[in-house]
Tab-separated table of C-alpha atoms in Angstrom:
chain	number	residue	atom	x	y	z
A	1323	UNK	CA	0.000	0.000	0.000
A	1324	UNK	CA	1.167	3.441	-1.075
A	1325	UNK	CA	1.283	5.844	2.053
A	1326	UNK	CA	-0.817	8.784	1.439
A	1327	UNK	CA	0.086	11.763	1.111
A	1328	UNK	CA	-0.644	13.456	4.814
A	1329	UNK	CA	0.717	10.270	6.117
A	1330	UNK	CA	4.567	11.191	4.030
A	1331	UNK	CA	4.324	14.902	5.907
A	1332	UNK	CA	3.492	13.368	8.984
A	1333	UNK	CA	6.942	11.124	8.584
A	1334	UNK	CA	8.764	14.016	7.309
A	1335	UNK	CA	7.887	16.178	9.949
A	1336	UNK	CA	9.266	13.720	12.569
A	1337	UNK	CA	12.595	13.504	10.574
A	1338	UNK	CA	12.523	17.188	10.839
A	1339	UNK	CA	11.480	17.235	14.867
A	1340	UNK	CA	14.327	15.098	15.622
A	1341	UNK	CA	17.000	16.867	14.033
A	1342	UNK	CA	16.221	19.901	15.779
A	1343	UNK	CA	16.106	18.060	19.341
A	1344	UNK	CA	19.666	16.795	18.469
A	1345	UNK	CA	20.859	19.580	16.236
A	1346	UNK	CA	24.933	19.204	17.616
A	1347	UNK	CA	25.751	15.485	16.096
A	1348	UNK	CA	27.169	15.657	13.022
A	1349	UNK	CA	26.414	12.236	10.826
A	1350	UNK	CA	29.791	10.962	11.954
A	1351	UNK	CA	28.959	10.961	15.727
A	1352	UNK	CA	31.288	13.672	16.672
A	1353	UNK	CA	29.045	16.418	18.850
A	1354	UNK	CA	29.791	19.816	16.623
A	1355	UNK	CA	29.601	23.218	18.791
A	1356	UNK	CA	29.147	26.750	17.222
A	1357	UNK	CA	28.131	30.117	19.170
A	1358	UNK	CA	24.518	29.347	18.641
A	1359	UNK	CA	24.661	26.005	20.481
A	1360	UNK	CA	27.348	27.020	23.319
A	1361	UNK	CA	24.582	30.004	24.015
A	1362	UNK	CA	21.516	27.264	24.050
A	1363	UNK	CA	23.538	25.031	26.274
A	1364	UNK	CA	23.019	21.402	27.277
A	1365	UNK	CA	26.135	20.586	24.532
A	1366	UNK	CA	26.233	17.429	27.486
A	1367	UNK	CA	24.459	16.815	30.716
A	1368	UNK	CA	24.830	19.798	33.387
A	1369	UNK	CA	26.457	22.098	30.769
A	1370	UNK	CA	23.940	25.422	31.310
A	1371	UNK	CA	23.290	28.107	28.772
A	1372	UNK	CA	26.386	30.105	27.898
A	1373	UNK	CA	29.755	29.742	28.241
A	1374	UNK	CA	31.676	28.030	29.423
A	1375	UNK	CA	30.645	25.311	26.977
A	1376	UNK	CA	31.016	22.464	29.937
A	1377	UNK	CA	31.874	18.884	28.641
A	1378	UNK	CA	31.076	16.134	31.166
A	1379	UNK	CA	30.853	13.363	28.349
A	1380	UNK	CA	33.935	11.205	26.871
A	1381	UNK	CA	33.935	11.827	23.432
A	1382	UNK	CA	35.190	13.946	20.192
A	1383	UNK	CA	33.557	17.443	19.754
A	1384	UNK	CA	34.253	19.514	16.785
A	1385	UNK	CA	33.850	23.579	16.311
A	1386	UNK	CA	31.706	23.908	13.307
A	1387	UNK	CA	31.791	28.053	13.597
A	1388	UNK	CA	33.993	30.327	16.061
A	1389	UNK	CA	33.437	31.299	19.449
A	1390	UNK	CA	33.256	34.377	20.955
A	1391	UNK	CA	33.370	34.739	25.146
A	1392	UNK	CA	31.691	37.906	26.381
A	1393	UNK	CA	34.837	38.922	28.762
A	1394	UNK	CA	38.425	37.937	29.716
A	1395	UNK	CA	37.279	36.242	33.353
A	1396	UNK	CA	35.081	33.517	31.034
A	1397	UNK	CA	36.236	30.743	29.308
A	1398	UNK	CA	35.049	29.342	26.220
A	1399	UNK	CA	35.270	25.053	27.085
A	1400	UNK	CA	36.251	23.584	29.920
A	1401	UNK	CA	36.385	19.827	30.542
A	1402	UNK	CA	34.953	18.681	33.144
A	1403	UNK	CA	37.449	16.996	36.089
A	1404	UNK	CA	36.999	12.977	36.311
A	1405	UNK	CA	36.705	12.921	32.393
A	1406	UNK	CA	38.606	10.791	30.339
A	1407	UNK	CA	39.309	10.701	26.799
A	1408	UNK	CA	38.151	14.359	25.156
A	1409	UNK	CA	39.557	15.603	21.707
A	1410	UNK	CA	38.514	18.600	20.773
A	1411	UNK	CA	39.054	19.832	17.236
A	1412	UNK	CA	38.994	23.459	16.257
A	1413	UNK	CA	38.224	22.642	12.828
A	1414	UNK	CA	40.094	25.785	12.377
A	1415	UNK	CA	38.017	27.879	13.244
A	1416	UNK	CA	38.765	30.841	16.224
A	1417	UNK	CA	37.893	31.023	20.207
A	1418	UNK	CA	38.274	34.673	20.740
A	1419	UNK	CA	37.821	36.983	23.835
A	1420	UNK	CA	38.455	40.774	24.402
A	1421	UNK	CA	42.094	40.592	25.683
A	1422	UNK	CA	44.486	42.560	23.580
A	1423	UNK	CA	48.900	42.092	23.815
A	1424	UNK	CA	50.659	45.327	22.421
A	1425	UNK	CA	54.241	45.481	21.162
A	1426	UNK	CA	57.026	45.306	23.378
A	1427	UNK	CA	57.212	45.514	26.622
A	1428	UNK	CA	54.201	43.024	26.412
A	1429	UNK	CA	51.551	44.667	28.388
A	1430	UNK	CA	47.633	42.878	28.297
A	1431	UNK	CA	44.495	44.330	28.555
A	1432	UNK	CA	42.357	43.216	30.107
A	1433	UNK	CA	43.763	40.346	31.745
A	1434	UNK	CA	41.803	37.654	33.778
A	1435	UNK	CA	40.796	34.430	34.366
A	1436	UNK	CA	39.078	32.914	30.985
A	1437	UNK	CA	40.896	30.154	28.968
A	1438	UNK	CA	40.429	28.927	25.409
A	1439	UNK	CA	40.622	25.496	26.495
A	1440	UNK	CA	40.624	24.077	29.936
A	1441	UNK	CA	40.987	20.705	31.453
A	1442	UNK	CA	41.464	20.465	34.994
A	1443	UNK	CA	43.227	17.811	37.644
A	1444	UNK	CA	41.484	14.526	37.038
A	1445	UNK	CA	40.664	15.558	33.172
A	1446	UNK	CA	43.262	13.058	31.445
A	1447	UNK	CA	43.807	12.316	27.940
A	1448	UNK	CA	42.188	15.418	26.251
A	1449	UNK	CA	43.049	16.134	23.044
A	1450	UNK	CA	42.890	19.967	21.268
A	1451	UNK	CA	44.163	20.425	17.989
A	1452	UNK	CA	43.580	22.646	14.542
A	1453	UNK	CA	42.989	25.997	15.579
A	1454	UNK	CA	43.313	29.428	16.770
A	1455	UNK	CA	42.565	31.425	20.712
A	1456	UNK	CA	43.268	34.532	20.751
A	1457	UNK	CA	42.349	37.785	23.024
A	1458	UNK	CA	41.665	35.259	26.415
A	1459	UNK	CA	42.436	37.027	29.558
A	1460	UNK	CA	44.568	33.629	30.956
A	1461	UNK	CA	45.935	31.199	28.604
A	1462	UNK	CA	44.504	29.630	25.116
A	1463	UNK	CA	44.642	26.111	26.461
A	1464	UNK	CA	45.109	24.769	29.718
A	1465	UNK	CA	45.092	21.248	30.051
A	1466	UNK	CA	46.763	20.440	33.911
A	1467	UNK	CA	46.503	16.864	34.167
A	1468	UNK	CA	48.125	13.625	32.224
A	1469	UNK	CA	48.582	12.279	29.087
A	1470	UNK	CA	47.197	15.342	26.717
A	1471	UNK	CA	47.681	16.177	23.199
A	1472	UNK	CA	48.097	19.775	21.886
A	1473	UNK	CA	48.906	20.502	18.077
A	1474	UNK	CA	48.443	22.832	15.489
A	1475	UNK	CA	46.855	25.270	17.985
A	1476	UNK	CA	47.838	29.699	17.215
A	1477	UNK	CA	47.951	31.045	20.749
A	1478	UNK	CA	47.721	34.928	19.701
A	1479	UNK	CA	47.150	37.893	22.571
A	1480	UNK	CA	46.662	35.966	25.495
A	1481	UNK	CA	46.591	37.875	29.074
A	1482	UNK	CA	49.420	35.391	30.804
A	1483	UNK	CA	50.297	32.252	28.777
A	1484	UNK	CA	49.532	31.031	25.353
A	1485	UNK	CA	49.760	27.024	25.963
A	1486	UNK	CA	50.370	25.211	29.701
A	1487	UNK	CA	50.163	21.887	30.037
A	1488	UNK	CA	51.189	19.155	32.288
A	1489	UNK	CA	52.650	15.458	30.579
A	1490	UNK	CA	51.389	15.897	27.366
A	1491	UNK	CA	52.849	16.408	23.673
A	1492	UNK	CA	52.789	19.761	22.385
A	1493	UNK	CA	53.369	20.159	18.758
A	1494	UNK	CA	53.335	21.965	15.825
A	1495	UNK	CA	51.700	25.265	17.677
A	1496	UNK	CA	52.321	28.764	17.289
A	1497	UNK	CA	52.806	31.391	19.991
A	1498	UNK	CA	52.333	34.898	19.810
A	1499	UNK	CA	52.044	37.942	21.581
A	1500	UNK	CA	51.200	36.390	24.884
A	1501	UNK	CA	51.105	38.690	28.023
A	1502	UNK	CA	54.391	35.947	29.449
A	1503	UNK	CA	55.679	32.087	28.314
A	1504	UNK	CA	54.478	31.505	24.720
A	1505	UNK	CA	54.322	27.467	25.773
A	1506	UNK	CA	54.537	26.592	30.117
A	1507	UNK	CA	55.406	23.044	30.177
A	1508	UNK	CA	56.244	20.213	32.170
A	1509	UNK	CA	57.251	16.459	31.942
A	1510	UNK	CA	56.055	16.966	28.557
A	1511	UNK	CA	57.680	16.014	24.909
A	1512	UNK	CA	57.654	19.362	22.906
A	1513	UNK	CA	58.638	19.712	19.226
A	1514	UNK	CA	58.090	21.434	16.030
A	1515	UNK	CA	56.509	24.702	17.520
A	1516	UNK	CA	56.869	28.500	17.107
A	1517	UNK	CA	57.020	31.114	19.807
A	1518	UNK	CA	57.284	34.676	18.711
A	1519	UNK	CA	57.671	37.729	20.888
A	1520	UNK	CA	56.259	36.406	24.020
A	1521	UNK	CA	56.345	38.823	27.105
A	1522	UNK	CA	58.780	35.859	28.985
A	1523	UNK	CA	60.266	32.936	27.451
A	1524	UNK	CA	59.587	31.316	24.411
A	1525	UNK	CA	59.147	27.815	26.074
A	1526	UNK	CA	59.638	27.773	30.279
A	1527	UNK	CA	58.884	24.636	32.301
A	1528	UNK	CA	60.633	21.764	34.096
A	1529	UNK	CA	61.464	17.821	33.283
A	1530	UNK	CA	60.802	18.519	29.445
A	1531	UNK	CA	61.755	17.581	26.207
A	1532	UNK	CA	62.416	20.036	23.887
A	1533	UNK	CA	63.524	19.088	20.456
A	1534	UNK	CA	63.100	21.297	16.893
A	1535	UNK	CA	61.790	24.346	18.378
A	1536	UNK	CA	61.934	28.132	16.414
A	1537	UNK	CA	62.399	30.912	19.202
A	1538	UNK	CA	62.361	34.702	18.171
A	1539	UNK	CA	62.091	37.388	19.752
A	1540	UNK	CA	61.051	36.724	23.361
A	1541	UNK	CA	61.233	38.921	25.783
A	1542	UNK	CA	63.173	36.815	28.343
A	1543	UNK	CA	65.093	33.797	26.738
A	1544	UNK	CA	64.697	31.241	23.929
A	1545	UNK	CA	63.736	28.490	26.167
A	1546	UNK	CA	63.930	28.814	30.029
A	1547	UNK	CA	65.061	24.780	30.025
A	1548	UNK	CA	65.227	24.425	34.150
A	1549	UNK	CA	66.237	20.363	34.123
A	1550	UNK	CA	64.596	20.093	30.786
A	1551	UNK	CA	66.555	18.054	27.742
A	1552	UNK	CA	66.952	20.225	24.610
A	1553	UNK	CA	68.091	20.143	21.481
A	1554	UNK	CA	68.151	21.180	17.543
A	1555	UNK	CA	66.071	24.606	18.731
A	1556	UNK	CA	66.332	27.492	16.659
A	1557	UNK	CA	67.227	30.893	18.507
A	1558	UNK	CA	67.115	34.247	17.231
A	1559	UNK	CA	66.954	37.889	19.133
A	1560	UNK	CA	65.280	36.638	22.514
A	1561	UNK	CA	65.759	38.679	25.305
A	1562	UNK	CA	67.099	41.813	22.924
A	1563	UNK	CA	69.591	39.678	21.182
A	1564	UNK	CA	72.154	39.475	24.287
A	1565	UNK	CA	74.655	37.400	23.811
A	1566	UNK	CA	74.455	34.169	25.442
A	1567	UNK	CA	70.995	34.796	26.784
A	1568	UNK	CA	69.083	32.406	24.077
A	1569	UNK	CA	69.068	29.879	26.554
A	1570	UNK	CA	68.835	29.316	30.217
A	1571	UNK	CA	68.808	26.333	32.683
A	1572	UNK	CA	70.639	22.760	31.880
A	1573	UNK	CA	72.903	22.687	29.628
A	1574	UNK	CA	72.063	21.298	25.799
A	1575	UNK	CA	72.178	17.604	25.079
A	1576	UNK	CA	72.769	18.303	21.410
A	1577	UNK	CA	73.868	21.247	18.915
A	1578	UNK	CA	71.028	24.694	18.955
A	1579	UNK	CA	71.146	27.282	16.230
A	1580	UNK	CA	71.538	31.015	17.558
A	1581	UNK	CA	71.133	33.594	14.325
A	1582	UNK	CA	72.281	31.089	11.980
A	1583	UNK	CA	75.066	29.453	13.736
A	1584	UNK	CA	75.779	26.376	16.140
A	1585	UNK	CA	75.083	28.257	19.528
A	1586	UNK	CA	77.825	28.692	21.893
């Protein structure tokens, strides 16, 4: 029997109910968050209307538009603590908030407590990757517990740090502009990533690996390595271009390049 045709309506107006009651899964499962859906809220259970966007579920979550936080003392996501096994991918889009770095000195306005990013103690394994945060009055991602990813994130104009994390890898990021340490690390492997111009160092932290880093420009030193190992990092004109002040802490495990030559 054919269906009629009120009874095809009927059908397609369930199809239709349904995908606006679940309007954040894209077809691939991954839960997709824009401005419109961080402002409706309930992105998981117990995540309320606004920002933060609150995650409380395992899971992958992808930006499908930018975010924009009303002021530098709110964040944009934050993971909640206890939860295991987030990645969140930009998508490459932006998480901006009002926070502006000017040229050197680096001086940030307003400054606060809002974060790109954030994953607190007892948020492990998070993942963030493909994107920019710029303009947030703390850091652009702040992921303080174990076993993290970070990569191919732009930190740009961030009140204190552009990137802290705590045993993760970091790579492939860019740092810019950030009110001090482009990248605060520790026990953490970090390679292939760009700080620029940073109001401290370009890469500060303890208990580190640091391997195939460029460093220009920062207002303090190259890489503030504490016990960290480093090697095959790429100075140039960090902390004024002073000579023998690319670098501080441990001494290198391998050959550095400082304005084109083997450092000293």
């Amino acid at each position: 029997m054919q269906p009629s045709l009120s009874g095809v309506l009927q059908i397609l107006g369930w199809v239709a109910l349904a995908a606006l009651a679940n309007p954040a899964h894209a077809v691939d499962g991954v839960m997709l968050i824009d401005q419109n859906r961080a402002l409706a809220g309930n992105v998981t259970p117990g995540d309320m209307p606004g920002f933060p966007v609150t995650i409380t579920l395992s899971g992958s979550y992808r930006l499908s538009g930018n975010l924009t936080v009303p002021d530098a003392n709110t964040s944009a996501i934050v993971v909640a603590g206890g939860v295991t096994g987030v990645t969140i991918d930009l998508n490459g889009f932006t998480i901006s908030g009002p926070t502006v770095c000017g040229s050197f000195p680096i001086v940030c306005s307003p400054v606060g407590s809002g974060i790109g990013v954030s994953a607190p103690l007892g948020a492990r394994a998070v993942t963030v990757r493909n994107g920019t945060i710029v303009g947030m009055g703390r850091s652009a991602v702040q992921l303080e517990s174990t076993l993290n990813t970070i990569d191919n994130i732009t930190a740009i104009s961030n009140g204190l740090v552009g990137i802290f994390a705590n045993t993760a890898t970091v790579t492939h990021n860019r740092a810019t502009k950030n009110g001090f340490n482009g990248l605060l690390v520790g026990s953490s492997v970090v390679m292939y990533n760009l700080a620029v111009q940073n109001g401290g160092a370009g890469i500060g932290g303890i208990s580190n690996l640091i391997i195939n880093n460029t460093l220009i420009a920062n207002a303090l030193v190259g890489v503030a390595a504490g016990d960290s190992a480093f090697s095959a990092n790429q100075f140039s004109s960090n902390n004024g271009g002073a000579a023998n002040a690319q670098f501080s802490g441990r001494a290198p495990i391998g050959p550095n390049g400082c304005d084109g030559s083997v450092c000293p």
